């Protein structure tokens, strides 16, 4: 019971801080109106009940989550009068996102094939249910993140990155999947337990590398971060079949790590990967 109360208090504090950020920034010209802050997308109850807790990471919510003709069509409970506790109504909207006409044309070709390899999905029906999060900002914008000015990005991520870290500490995931411009990896500030290493290679994709590092969320919790290059979409440089295979590899590594077994990454024998952060991720200091 103490754990449940503590978790509820943490969630209520998160909700308060996310909405405070929205109220502070909602009048900026580039913030979608009307809209709301997005803590996460997905069924949090099924996530916490999953044997492997998985979160995916983007940059910020899409304007398409708040269509002009019906801005809250994907968040039906927020269209109702506040007939019960607002926090419950808000969390219900987030929890039902993938059941309420989600933005499938983005999620299905990006993270979903890799999640399926992990016996996971955003939509349920698998052993594990994943949540989607955004590291730069919980606010949808127009233009998209890449087209915002440097000043506008700073206005959002100054608080947004901090909130994402608080959210991850609350969610306590086993796996973090991220496929963004490599420069954004510098925003992950959790203590490194084991630095980046390549765990899977696809030599025919120039090559395509799946890299992993281990971070510490708390004194009792270590989490594996997995990164692969993006194209138009997360993991968009490889086919859905390859994404599924990479997901299966990550599942195997996760299960072995839970049993403290040693493992060897899948490295193609013809490939000698350059183990250098700049070479792997091509990031710049500007993103920090």
PDB file of C-alpha atoms in Angstrom:
ATOM      1  CA  UNK A   1       0.000   0.000   0.000  1.00  0.00           C
ATOM      2  CA  UNK A   2       2.839   2.406   0.787  1.00  0.00           C
ATOM      3  CA  UNK A   3       4.302   1.818  -2.702  1.00  0.00           C
ATOM      4  CA  UNK A   4       0.953   2.548  -4.350  1.00  0.00           C
ATOM      5  CA  UNK A   5       0.481   5.780  -2.426  1.00  0.00           C
ATOM      6  CA  UNK A   6       4.039   6.867  -3.224  1.00  0.00           C
ATOM      7  CA  UNK A   7       3.578   6.145  -6.928  1.00  0.00           C
ATOM      8  CA  UNK A   8       0.288   8.043  -6.998  1.00  0.00           C
ATOM      9  CA  UNK A   9       1.941  11.027  -5.349  1.00  0.00           C
ATOM     10  CA  UNK A  10       4.752  10.940  -7.907  1.00  0.00           C
ATOM     11  CA  UNK A  11       2.262  10.805 -10.774  1.00  0.00           C
ATOM     12  CA  UNK A  12       0.197  13.680  -9.373  1.00  0.00           C
ATOM     13  CA  UNK A  13       3.337  15.781  -9.064  1.00  0.00           C
ATOM     14  CA  UNK A  14       4.298  14.950 -12.653  1.00  0.00           C
ATOM     15  CA  UNK A  15       0.849  15.949 -13.899  1.00  0.00           C
ATOM     16  CA  UNK A  16       1.102  19.231 -12.007  1.00  0.00           C
ATOM     17  CA  UNK A  17       4.513  20.071 -13.496  1.00  0.00           C
ATOM     18  CA  UNK A  18       3.558  19.094 -17.049  1.00  0.00           C
ATOM     19  CA  UNK A  19       0.457  21.283 -16.936  1.00  0.00           C
ATOM     20  CA  UNK A  20       2.437  24.142 -15.406  1.00  0.00           C
ATOM     21  CA  UNK A  21       4.771  23.954 -18.393  1.00  0.00           C
ATOM     22  CA  UNK A  22       1.798  23.986 -20.755  1.00  0.00           C
ATOM     23  CA  UNK A  23       0.283  27.035 -19.050  1.00  0.00           C
ATOM     24  CA  UNK A  24       3.629  28.833 -19.200  1.00  0.00           C
ATOM     25  CA  UNK A  25       4.180  28.123 -22.914  1.00  0.00           C
ATOM     26  CA  UNK A  26       0.690  27.818 -24.430  1.00  0.00           C
ATOM     27  CA  UNK A  27       0.604  31.391 -25.736  1.00  0.00           C
ATOM     28  CA  UNK A  28       3.806  31.038 -27.744  1.00  0.00           C
ATOM     29  CA  UNK A  29       2.982  31.257 -31.439  1.00  0.00           C
ATOM     30  CA  UNK A  30       4.559  27.907 -32.274  1.00  0.00           C
ATOM     31  CA  UNK A  31       2.642  25.852 -29.669  1.00  0.00           C
ATOM     32  CA  UNK A  32      -0.436  24.093 -31.077  1.00  0.00           C
ATOM     33  CA  UNK A  33      -3.717  25.503 -29.749  1.00  0.00           C
ATOM     34  CA  UNK A  34      -5.878  24.038 -28.449  1.00  0.00           C
ATOM     35  CA  UNK A  35      -3.819  21.121 -27.145  1.00  0.00           C
ATOM     36  CA  UNK A  36      -2.492  19.694 -23.895  1.00  0.00           C
ATOM     37  CA  UNK A  37       0.838  18.451 -22.548  1.00  0.00           C
ATOM     38  CA  UNK A  38       1.612  14.800 -23.260  1.00  0.00           C
ATOM     39  CA  UNK A  39       3.325  12.914 -20.459  1.00  0.00           C
ATOM     40  CA  UNK A  40       3.272   9.650 -22.418  1.00  0.00           C
ATOM     41  CA  UNK A  41       1.188   7.818 -24.999  1.00  0.00           C
ATOM     42  CA  UNK A  42      -0.104   4.352 -24.088  1.00  0.00           C
ATOM     43  CA  UNK A  43      -1.714   2.131 -21.476  1.00  0.00           C
ATOM     44  CA  UNK A  44       0.239   2.722 -18.264  1.00  0.00           C
ATOM     45  CA  UNK A  45      -1.494  -0.072 -16.337  1.00  0.00           C
ATOM     46  CA  UNK A  46      -0.553  -2.677 -18.947  1.00  0.00           C
ATOM     47  CA  UNK A  47       2.932  -1.173 -19.076  1.00  0.00           C
ATOM     48  CA  UNK A  48       3.498  -1.593 -15.336  1.00  0.00           C
ATOM     49  CA  UNK A  49       2.136  -5.157 -15.538  1.00  0.00           C
ATOM     50  CA  UNK A  50       4.566  -6.099 -18.346  1.00  0.00           C
ATOM     51  CA  UNK A  51       7.439  -8.544 -17.639  1.00  0.00           C
ATOM     52  CA  UNK A  52       9.718  -6.189 -19.635  1.00  0.00           C
ATOM     53  CA  UNK A  53       8.946  -2.498 -19.290  1.00  0.00           C
ATOM     54  CA  UNK A  54       9.736  -0.665 -22.525  1.00  0.00           C
ATOM     55  CA  UNK A  55       9.525   3.011 -23.427  1.00  0.00           C
ATOM     56  CA  UNK A  56      10.182   4.554 -26.819  1.00  0.00           C
ATOM     57  CA  UNK A  57      11.511   8.077 -27.253  1.00  0.00           C
ATOM     58  CA  UNK A  58      10.807  10.836 -29.765  1.00  0.00           C
ATOM     59  CA  UNK A  59      11.402  14.586 -29.642  1.00  0.00           C
ATOM     60  CA  UNK A  60       7.955  16.127 -29.088  1.00  0.00           C
ATOM     61  CA  UNK A  61       4.312  15.315 -29.900  1.00  0.00           C
ATOM     62  CA  UNK A  62       3.034  15.832 -33.416  1.00  0.00           C
ATOM     63  CA  UNK A  63       0.601  18.549 -34.482  1.00  0.00           C
ATOM     64  CA  UNK A  64      -1.356  15.670 -36.054  1.00  0.00           C
ATOM     65  CA  UNK A  65      -2.317  14.538 -32.568  1.00  0.00           C
ATOM     66  CA  UNK A  66      -4.524  17.643 -32.392  1.00  0.00           C
ATOM     67  CA  UNK A  67      -6.339  17.879 -35.770  1.00  0.00           C
ATOM     68  CA  UNK A  68      -7.819  21.274 -36.616  1.00  0.00           C
ATOM     69  CA  UNK A  69     -11.344  19.990 -37.149  1.00  0.00           C
ATOM     70  CA  UNK A  70     -11.468  18.077 -33.843  1.00  0.00           C
ATOM     71  CA  UNK A  71      -8.371  18.739 -31.687  1.00  0.00           C
ATOM     72  CA  UNK A  72      -9.224  16.208 -28.969  1.00  0.00           C
ATOM     73  CA  UNK A  73     -10.550  13.372 -31.099  1.00  0.00           C
ATOM     74  CA  UNK A  74      -7.643  11.180 -29.918  1.00  0.00           C
ATOM     75  CA  UNK A  75      -8.261  12.116 -26.273  1.00  0.00           C
ATOM     76  CA  UNK A  76     -11.971  11.560 -25.830  1.00  0.00           C
ATOM     77  CA  UNK A  77     -12.120  11.834 -22.034  1.00  0.00           C
ATOM     78  CA  UNK A  78     -10.752  15.383 -22.251  1.00  0.00           C
ATOM     79  CA  UNK A  79     -13.793  16.401 -24.312  1.00  0.00           C
ATOM     80  CA  UNK A  80     -16.135  15.630 -21.431  1.00  0.00           C
ATOM     81  CA  UNK A  81     -17.043  17.867 -18.526  1.00  0.00           C
ATOM     82  CA  UNK A  82     -14.841  17.258 -15.501  1.00  0.00           C
ATOM     83  CA  UNK A  83     -17.323  14.936 -13.863  1.00  0.00           C
ATOM     84  CA  UNK A  84     -14.609  13.182 -11.868  1.00  0.00           C
ATOM     85  CA  UNK A  85     -11.113  13.962 -10.658  1.00  0.00           C
ATOM     86  CA  UNK A  86      -9.258  15.890 -13.378  1.00  0.00           C
ATOM     87  CA  UNK A  87      -6.036  13.881 -12.970  1.00  0.00           C
ATOM     88  CA  UNK A  88      -7.957  10.648 -13.539  1.00  0.00           C
ATOM     89  CA  UNK A  89      -9.634  12.100 -16.612  1.00  0.00           C
ATOM     90  CA  UNK A  90      -6.297  13.262 -18.013  1.00  0.00           C
ATOM     91  CA  UNK A  91      -4.528   9.939 -17.392  1.00  0.00           C
ATOM     92  CA  UNK A  92      -7.478   8.101 -18.957  1.00  0.00           C
ATOM     93  CA  UNK A  93      -6.959  10.201 -22.104  1.00  0.00           C
ATOM     94  CA  UNK A  94      -3.279   9.237 -22.252  1.00  0.00           C
ATOM     95  CA  UNK A  95      -3.916   5.584 -21.401  1.00  0.00           C
ATOM     96  CA  UNK A  96      -6.530   5.217 -24.169  1.00  0.00           C
ATOM     97  CA  UNK A  97      -4.482   6.961 -26.869  1.00  0.00           C
ATOM     98  CA  UNK A  98      -3.754   3.778 -28.850  1.00  0.00           C
ATOM     99  CA  UNK A  99      -7.411   2.772 -28.550  1.00  0.00           C
ATOM    100  CA  UNK A 100      -8.766   6.144 -29.763  1.00  0.00           C
ATOM    101  CA  UNK A 101      -7.707   6.613 -33.402  1.00  0.00           C
ATOM    102  CA  UNK A 102      -3.939   7.040 -32.793  1.00  0.00           C
ATOM    103  CA  UNK A 103      -1.503   8.515 -35.308  1.00  0.00           C
ATOM    104  CA  UNK A 104      -0.800   5.037 -36.715  1.00  0.00           C
ATOM    105  CA  UNK A 105       0.926   6.188 -39.890  1.00  0.00           C
ATOM    106  CA  UNK A 106       3.846   7.257 -37.696  1.00  0.00           C
ATOM    107  CA  UNK A 107       3.909   4.565 -35.007  1.00  0.00           C
ATOM    108  CA  UNK A 108       3.238   1.499 -37.153  1.00  0.00           C
ATOM    109  CA  UNK A 109       6.216   1.783 -39.542  1.00  0.00           C
ATOM    110  CA  UNK A 110       8.621   3.123 -36.900  1.00  0.00           C
ATOM    111  CA  UNK A 111       8.716   1.520 -33.446  1.00  0.00           C
ATOM    112  CA  UNK A 112       6.000  -1.128 -33.774  1.00  0.00           C
ATOM    113  CA  UNK A 113       7.994  -3.723 -35.835  1.00  0.00           C
ATOM    114  CA  UNK A 114      10.920  -3.560 -33.407  1.00  0.00           C
ATOM    115  CA  UNK A 115       8.536  -3.780 -30.446  1.00  0.00           C
ATOM    116  CA  UNK A 116       6.883  -6.847 -31.981  1.00  0.00           C
ATOM    117  CA  UNK A 117      10.299  -8.545 -31.987  1.00  0.00           C
ATOM    118  CA  UNK A 118      10.351  -7.901 -28.242  1.00  0.00           C
ATOM    119  CA  UNK A 119       6.896  -9.514 -27.961  1.00  0.00           C
ATOM    120  CA  UNK A 120       5.631  -6.001 -27.254  1.00  0.00           C
ATOM    121  CA  UNK A 121       3.275  -3.464 -28.797  1.00  0.00           C
ATOM    122  CA  UNK A 122       1.725  -0.064 -28.222  1.00  0.00           C
ATOM    123  CA  UNK A 123      -1.689  -1.631 -28.871  1.00  0.00           C
ATOM    124  CA  UNK A 124      -1.763  -4.510 -26.391  1.00  0.00           C
ATOM    125  CA  UNK A 125      -2.225  -8.152 -27.309  1.00  0.00           C
ATOM    126  CA  UNK A 126       1.436  -8.952 -26.631  1.00  0.00           C
ATOM    127  CA  UNK A 127       3.328 -10.044 -23.538  1.00  0.00           C
ATOM    128  CA  UNK A 128       4.589  -6.478 -23.038  1.00  0.00           C
ATOM    129  CA  UNK A 129       2.909  -3.114 -23.592  1.00  0.00           C
ATOM    130  CA  UNK A 130       5.158  -0.153 -24.431  1.00  0.00           C
ATOM    131  CA  UNK A 131       4.722   3.563 -23.773  1.00  0.00           C
ATOM    132  CA  UNK A 132       5.921   6.387 -26.007  1.00  0.00           C
ATOM    133  CA  UNK A 133       7.629   9.455 -24.518  1.00  0.00           C
ATOM    134  CA  UNK A 134       9.273  12.634 -25.845  1.00  0.00           C
ATOM    135  CA  UNK A 135      12.632  13.856 -24.592  1.00  0.00           C
ATOM    136  CA  UNK A 136      12.657  17.495 -25.776  1.00  0.00           C
ATOM    137  CA  UNK A 137       9.169  18.712 -24.985  1.00  0.00           C
ATOM    138  CA  UNK A 138       5.678  17.442 -24.073  1.00  0.00           C
ATOM    139  CA  UNK A 139       4.082  20.137 -26.247  1.00  0.00           C
ATOM    140  CA  UNK A 140       3.041  19.774 -29.881  1.00  0.00           C
ATOM    141  CA  UNK A 141       4.398  22.491 -32.166  1.00  0.00           C
ATOM    142  CA  UNK A 142       3.997  24.006 -35.579  1.00  0.00           C
ATOM    143  CA  UNK A 143       6.465  23.939 -37.265  1.00  0.00           C
ATOM    144  CA  UNK A 144       7.872  20.518 -36.376  1.00  0.00           C
ATOM    145  CA  UNK A 145      10.811  20.322 -33.981  1.00  0.00           C
ATOM    146  CA  UNK A 146      13.549  20.350 -36.631  1.00  0.00           C
ATOM    147  CA  UNK A 147      12.185  23.599 -38.090  1.00  0.00           C
ATOM    148  CA  UNK A 148      11.897  25.522 -34.830  1.00  0.00           C
ATOM    149  CA  UNK A 149      14.498  28.217 -34.224  1.00  0.00           C
ATOM    150  CA  UNK A 150      17.337  27.595 -31.806  1.00  0.00           C
ATOM    151  CA  UNK A 151      15.738  29.996 -29.329  1.00  0.00           C
ATOM    152  CA  UNK A 152      12.339  28.278 -29.576  1.00  0.00           C
ATOM    153  CA  UNK A 153      13.915  24.867 -28.985  1.00  0.00           C
ATOM    154  CA  UNK A 154      15.728  26.214 -25.950  1.00  0.00           C
ATOM    155  CA  UNK A 155      12.472  27.650 -24.551  1.00  0.00           C
ATOM    156  CA  UNK A 156      10.890  24.201 -24.690  1.00  0.00           C
ATOM    157  CA  UNK A 157      13.690  21.797 -23.833  1.00  0.00           C
ATOM    158  CA  UNK A 158      14.981  23.806 -20.853  1.00  0.00           C
ATOM    159  CA  UNK A 159      12.035  22.358 -18.900  1.00  0.00           C
ATOM    160  CA  UNK A 160      11.054  19.518 -21.232  1.00  0.00           C
ATOM    161  CA  UNK A 161      14.264  17.512 -20.832  1.00  0.00           C
ATOM    162  CA  UNK A 162      14.040  17.814 -17.060  1.00  0.00           C
ATOM    163  CA  UNK A 163      10.446  16.571 -17.076  1.00  0.00           C
ATOM    164  CA  UNK A 164      11.389  13.607 -19.283  1.00  0.00           C
ATOM    165  CA  UNK A 165      14.021  12.517 -16.743  1.00  0.00           C
ATOM    166  CA  UNK A 166      11.471  12.773 -13.937  1.00  0.00           C
ATOM    167  CA  UNK A 167       9.050  10.703 -16.001  1.00  0.00           C
ATOM    168  CA  UNK A 168      11.637   7.980 -16.689  1.00  0.00           C
ATOM    169  CA  UNK A 169      12.449   7.800 -12.983  1.00  0.00           C
ATOM    170  CA  UNK A 170       8.740   7.278 -12.341  1.00  0.00           C
ATOM    171  CA  UNK A 171       8.292   4.670 -15.106  1.00  0.00           C
ATOM    172  CA  UNK A 172      11.437   2.673 -14.195  1.00  0.00           C
ATOM    173  CA  UNK A 173      11.749   1.031 -17.644  1.00  0.00           C
ATOM    174  CA  UNK A 174      13.969  -1.961 -18.386  1.00  0.00           C
ATOM    175  CA  UNK A 175      14.503  -0.777 -21.981  1.00  0.00           C
ATOM    176  CA  UNK A 176      14.622   2.659 -23.604  1.00  0.00           C
ATOM    177  CA  UNK A 177      14.389   2.631 -27.423  1.00  0.00           C
ATOM    178  CA  UNK A 178      15.475   5.817 -29.177  1.00  0.00           C
ATOM    179  CA  UNK A 179      16.018   6.630 -32.848  1.00  0.00           C
ATOM    180  CA  UNK A 180      16.638  10.340 -33.389  1.00  0.00           C
ATOM    181  CA  UNK A 181      19.508  12.493 -34.625  1.00  0.00           C
ATOM    182  CA  UNK A 182      22.519  11.296 -32.637  1.00  0.00           C
ATOM    183  CA  UNK A 183      23.080  14.754 -31.176  1.00  0.00           C
ATOM    184  CA  UNK A 184      19.979  14.330 -29.011  1.00  0.00           C
ATOM    185  CA  UNK A 185      21.600  11.460 -27.110  1.00  0.00           C
ATOM    186  CA  UNK A 186      23.580  14.058 -25.161  1.00  0.00           C
ATOM    187  CA  UNK A 187      20.312  15.030 -23.497  1.00  0.00           C
ATOM    188  CA  UNK A 188      20.197  11.706 -21.620  1.00  0.00           C
ATOM    189  CA  UNK A 189      21.826  12.649 -18.327  1.00  0.00           C
ATOM    190  CA  UNK A 190      21.407   9.468 -16.301  1.00  0.00           C
ATOM    191  CA  UNK A 191      24.647   8.090 -14.885  1.00  0.00           C
ATOM    192  CA  UNK A 192      26.394   5.728 -17.320  1.00  0.00           C
ATOM    193  CA  UNK A 193      27.070   2.235 -15.988  1.00  0.00           C
ATOM    194  CA  UNK A 194      28.340   0.762 -19.268  1.00  0.00           C
ATOM    195  CA  UNK A 195      29.172   2.983 -22.222  1.00  0.00           C
ATOM    196  CA  UNK A 196      28.002   2.594 -25.818  1.00  0.00           C
ATOM    197  CA  UNK A 197      28.706  -0.659 -27.618  1.00  0.00           C
ATOM    198  CA  UNK A 198      27.340  -2.155 -30.827  1.00  0.00           C
ATOM    199  CA  UNK A 199      25.008  -5.085 -30.189  1.00  0.00           C
ATOM    200  CA  UNK A 200      23.716  -5.687 -33.738  1.00  0.00           C
ATOM    201  CA  UNK A 201      24.949  -4.857 -37.213  1.00  0.00           C
ATOM    202  CA  UNK A 202      23.357  -4.909 -40.648  1.00  0.00           C
ATOM    203  CA  UNK A 203      26.316  -4.585 -43.044  1.00  0.00           C
ATOM    204  CA  UNK A 204      24.221  -4.030 -46.161  1.00  0.00           C
ATOM    205  CA  UNK A 205      22.861  -0.764 -44.715  1.00  0.00           C
ATOM    206  CA  UNK A 206      26.122   1.254 -44.985  1.00  0.00           C
ATOM    207  CA  UNK A 207      26.307  -0.432 -42.297  1.00  0.00           C
ATOM    208  CA  UNK A 208      23.411  -0.050 -39.862  1.00  0.00           C
ATOM    209  CA  UNK A 209      24.420  -0.330 -36.211  1.00  0.00           C
ATOM    210  CA  UNK A 210      22.253  -0.914 -33.168  1.00  0.00           C
ATOM    211  CA  UNK A 211      24.077   0.466 -30.155  1.00  0.00           C
ATOM    212  CA  UNK A 212      23.429   0.087 -26.452  1.00  0.00           C
ATOM    213  CA  UNK A 213      24.513   1.626 -23.196  1.00  0.00           C
ATOM    214  CA  UNK A 214      23.450   0.947 -19.624  1.00  0.00           C
ATOM    215  CA  UNK A 215      22.396   3.780 -17.320  1.00  0.00           C
ATOM    216  CA  UNK A 216      21.450   3.997 -13.659  1.00  0.00           C
ATOM    217  CA  UNK A 217      18.029   5.405 -12.798  1.00  0.00           C
ATOM    218  CA  UNK A 218      18.392   4.828  -9.062  1.00  0.00           C
ATOM    219  CA  UNK A 219      20.504   2.876  -6.612  1.00  0.00           C
ATOM    220  CA  UNK A 220      18.387  -0.200  -7.381  1.00  0.00           C
ATOM    221  CA  UNK A 221      17.562   0.235 -11.052  1.00  0.00           C
ATOM    222  CA  UNK A 222      19.733  -0.004 -14.168  1.00  0.00           C
ATOM    223  CA  UNK A 223      18.233   0.418 -17.627  1.00  0.00           C
ATOM    224  CA  UNK A 224      19.456  -0.421 -21.141  1.00  0.00           C
ATOM    225  CA  UNK A 225      19.256   2.340 -23.761  1.00  0.00           C
ATOM    226  CA  UNK A 226      19.179   1.170 -27.403  1.00  0.00           C
ATOM    227  CA  UNK A 227      19.897   3.561 -30.269  1.00  0.00           C
ATOM    228  CA  UNK A 228      19.683   3.115 -34.032  1.00  0.00           C
ATOM    229  CA  UNK A 229      19.860   5.777 -36.727  1.00  0.00           C
ATOM    230  CA  UNK A 230      16.651   7.361 -37.972  1.00  0.00           C
ATOM    231  CA  UNK A 231      15.608   8.380 -41.468  1.00  0.00           C
ATOM    232  CA  UNK A 232      12.199   9.936 -42.143  1.00  0.00           C
ATOM    233  CA  UNK A 233      10.955   7.772 -39.271  1.00  0.00           C
ATOM    234  CA  UNK A 234      12.603   6.139 -36.233  1.00  0.00           C
ATOM    235  CA  UNK A 235      14.642   3.120 -37.383  1.00  0.00           C
ATOM    236  CA  UNK A 236      13.510   4.042 -40.898  1.00  0.00           C
ATOM    237  CA  UNK A 237      16.827   3.055 -42.479  1.00  0.00           C
ATOM    238  CA  UNK A 238      16.048  -0.664 -42.146  1.00  0.00           C
ATOM    239  CA  UNK A 239      13.080  -2.777 -43.199  1.00  0.00           C
ATOM    240  CA  UNK A 240      10.324  -3.908 -40.800  1.00  0.00           C
ATOM    241  CA  UNK A 241      11.676  -7.476 -40.980  1.00  0.00           C
ATOM    242  CA  UNK A 242      15.111  -6.339 -39.846  1.00  0.00           C
ATOM    243  CA  UNK A 243      13.574  -4.176 -37.141  1.00  0.00           C
ATOM    244  CA  UNK A 244      11.712  -7.247 -35.889  1.00  0.00           C
ATOM    245  CA  UNK A 245      14.943  -9.267 -35.838  1.00  0.00           C
ATOM    246  CA  UNK A 246      16.733  -6.526 -33.895  1.00  0.00           C
ATOM    247  CA  UNK A 247      13.852  -6.502 -31.412  1.00  0.00           C
ATOM    248  CA  UNK A 248      14.207 -10.257 -30.963  1.00  0.00           C
ATOM    249  CA  UNK A 249      17.927  -9.804 -30.315  1.00  0.00           C
ATOM    250  CA  UNK A 250      17.230  -7.136 -27.676  1.00  0.00           C
ATOM    251  CA  UNK A 251      14.667  -9.439 -26.022  1.00  0.00           C
ATOM    252  CA  UNK A 252      17.259 -12.199 -25.807  1.00  0.00           C
ATOM    253  CA  UNK A 253      19.847  -9.846 -24.323  1.00  0.00           C
ATOM    254  CA  UNK A 254      17.307  -8.532 -21.812  1.00  0.00           C
ATOM    255  CA  UNK A 255      16.283 -11.988 -20.660  1.00  0.00           C
ATOM    256  CA  UNK A 256      19.917 -13.061 -20.324  1.00  0.00           C
ATOM    257  CA  UNK A 257      20.818  -9.934 -18.368  1.00  0.00           C
ATOM    258  CA  UNK A 258      17.957 -10.588 -15.965  1.00  0.00           C
ATOM    259  CA  UNK A 259      19.529 -14.010 -15.355  1.00  0.00           C
ATOM    260  CA  UNK A 260      23.022 -12.485 -15.093  1.00  0.00           C
ATOM    261  CA  UNK A 261      24.230 -14.659 -17.970  1.00  0.00           C
ATOM    262  CA  UNK A 262      27.058 -13.529 -20.186  1.00  0.00           C
ATOM    263  CA  UNK A 263      26.226 -12.725 -23.801  1.00  0.00           C
ATOM    264  CA  UNK A 264      27.839 -11.844 -27.064  1.00  0.00           C
ATOM    265  CA  UNK A 265      26.392  -9.137 -29.330  1.00  0.00           C
ATOM    266  CA  UNK A 266      25.487  -9.960 -32.915  1.00  0.00           C
ATOM    267  CA  UNK A 267      28.384  -8.544 -34.927  1.00  0.00           C
ATOM    268  CA  UNK A 268      28.613  -9.459 -38.572  1.00  0.00           C
ATOM    269  CA  UNK A 269      32.003 -11.171 -39.122  1.00  0.00           C
ATOM    270  CA  UNK A 270      32.842  -8.923 -42.083  1.00  0.00           C
ATOM    271  CA  UNK A 271      32.269  -5.718 -40.155  1.00  0.00           C
ATOM    272  CA  UNK A 272      34.721  -4.046 -37.822  1.00  0.00           C
ATOM    273  CA  UNK A 273      32.596  -1.292 -36.276  1.00  0.00           C
ATOM    274  CA  UNK A 274      34.256   1.924 -35.201  1.00  0.00           C
ATOM    275  CA  UNK A 275      33.547   2.261 -31.484  1.00  0.00           C
ATOM    276  CA  UNK A 276      33.619   6.024 -31.329  1.00  0.00           C
ATOM    277  CA  UNK A 277      30.738   8.231 -30.203  1.00  0.00           C
ATOM    278  CA  UNK A 278      31.263  10.818 -32.903  1.00  0.00           C
ATOM    279  CA  UNK A 279      31.487   8.136 -35.576  1.00  0.00           C
ATOM    280  CA  UNK A 280      28.483   6.214 -34.288  1.00  0.00           C
ATOM    281  CA  UNK A 281      26.149   9.116 -33.684  1.00  0.00           C
ATOM    282  CA  UNK A 282      27.570  12.147 -35.520  1.00  0.00           C
ATOM    283  CA  UNK A 283      26.362  14.547 -32.825  1.00  0.00           C
ATOM    284  CA  UNK A 284      27.331  18.159 -32.247  1.00  0.00           C
ATOM    285  CA  UNK A 285      27.635  20.253 -29.142  1.00  0.00           C
ATOM    286  CA  UNK A 286      24.874  22.587 -30.392  1.00  0.00           C
ATOM    287  CA  UNK A 287      22.184  20.083 -29.461  1.00  0.00           C
ATOM    288  CA  UNK A 288      23.060  20.288 -25.798  1.00  0.00           C
TER     289      UNK A 288
END
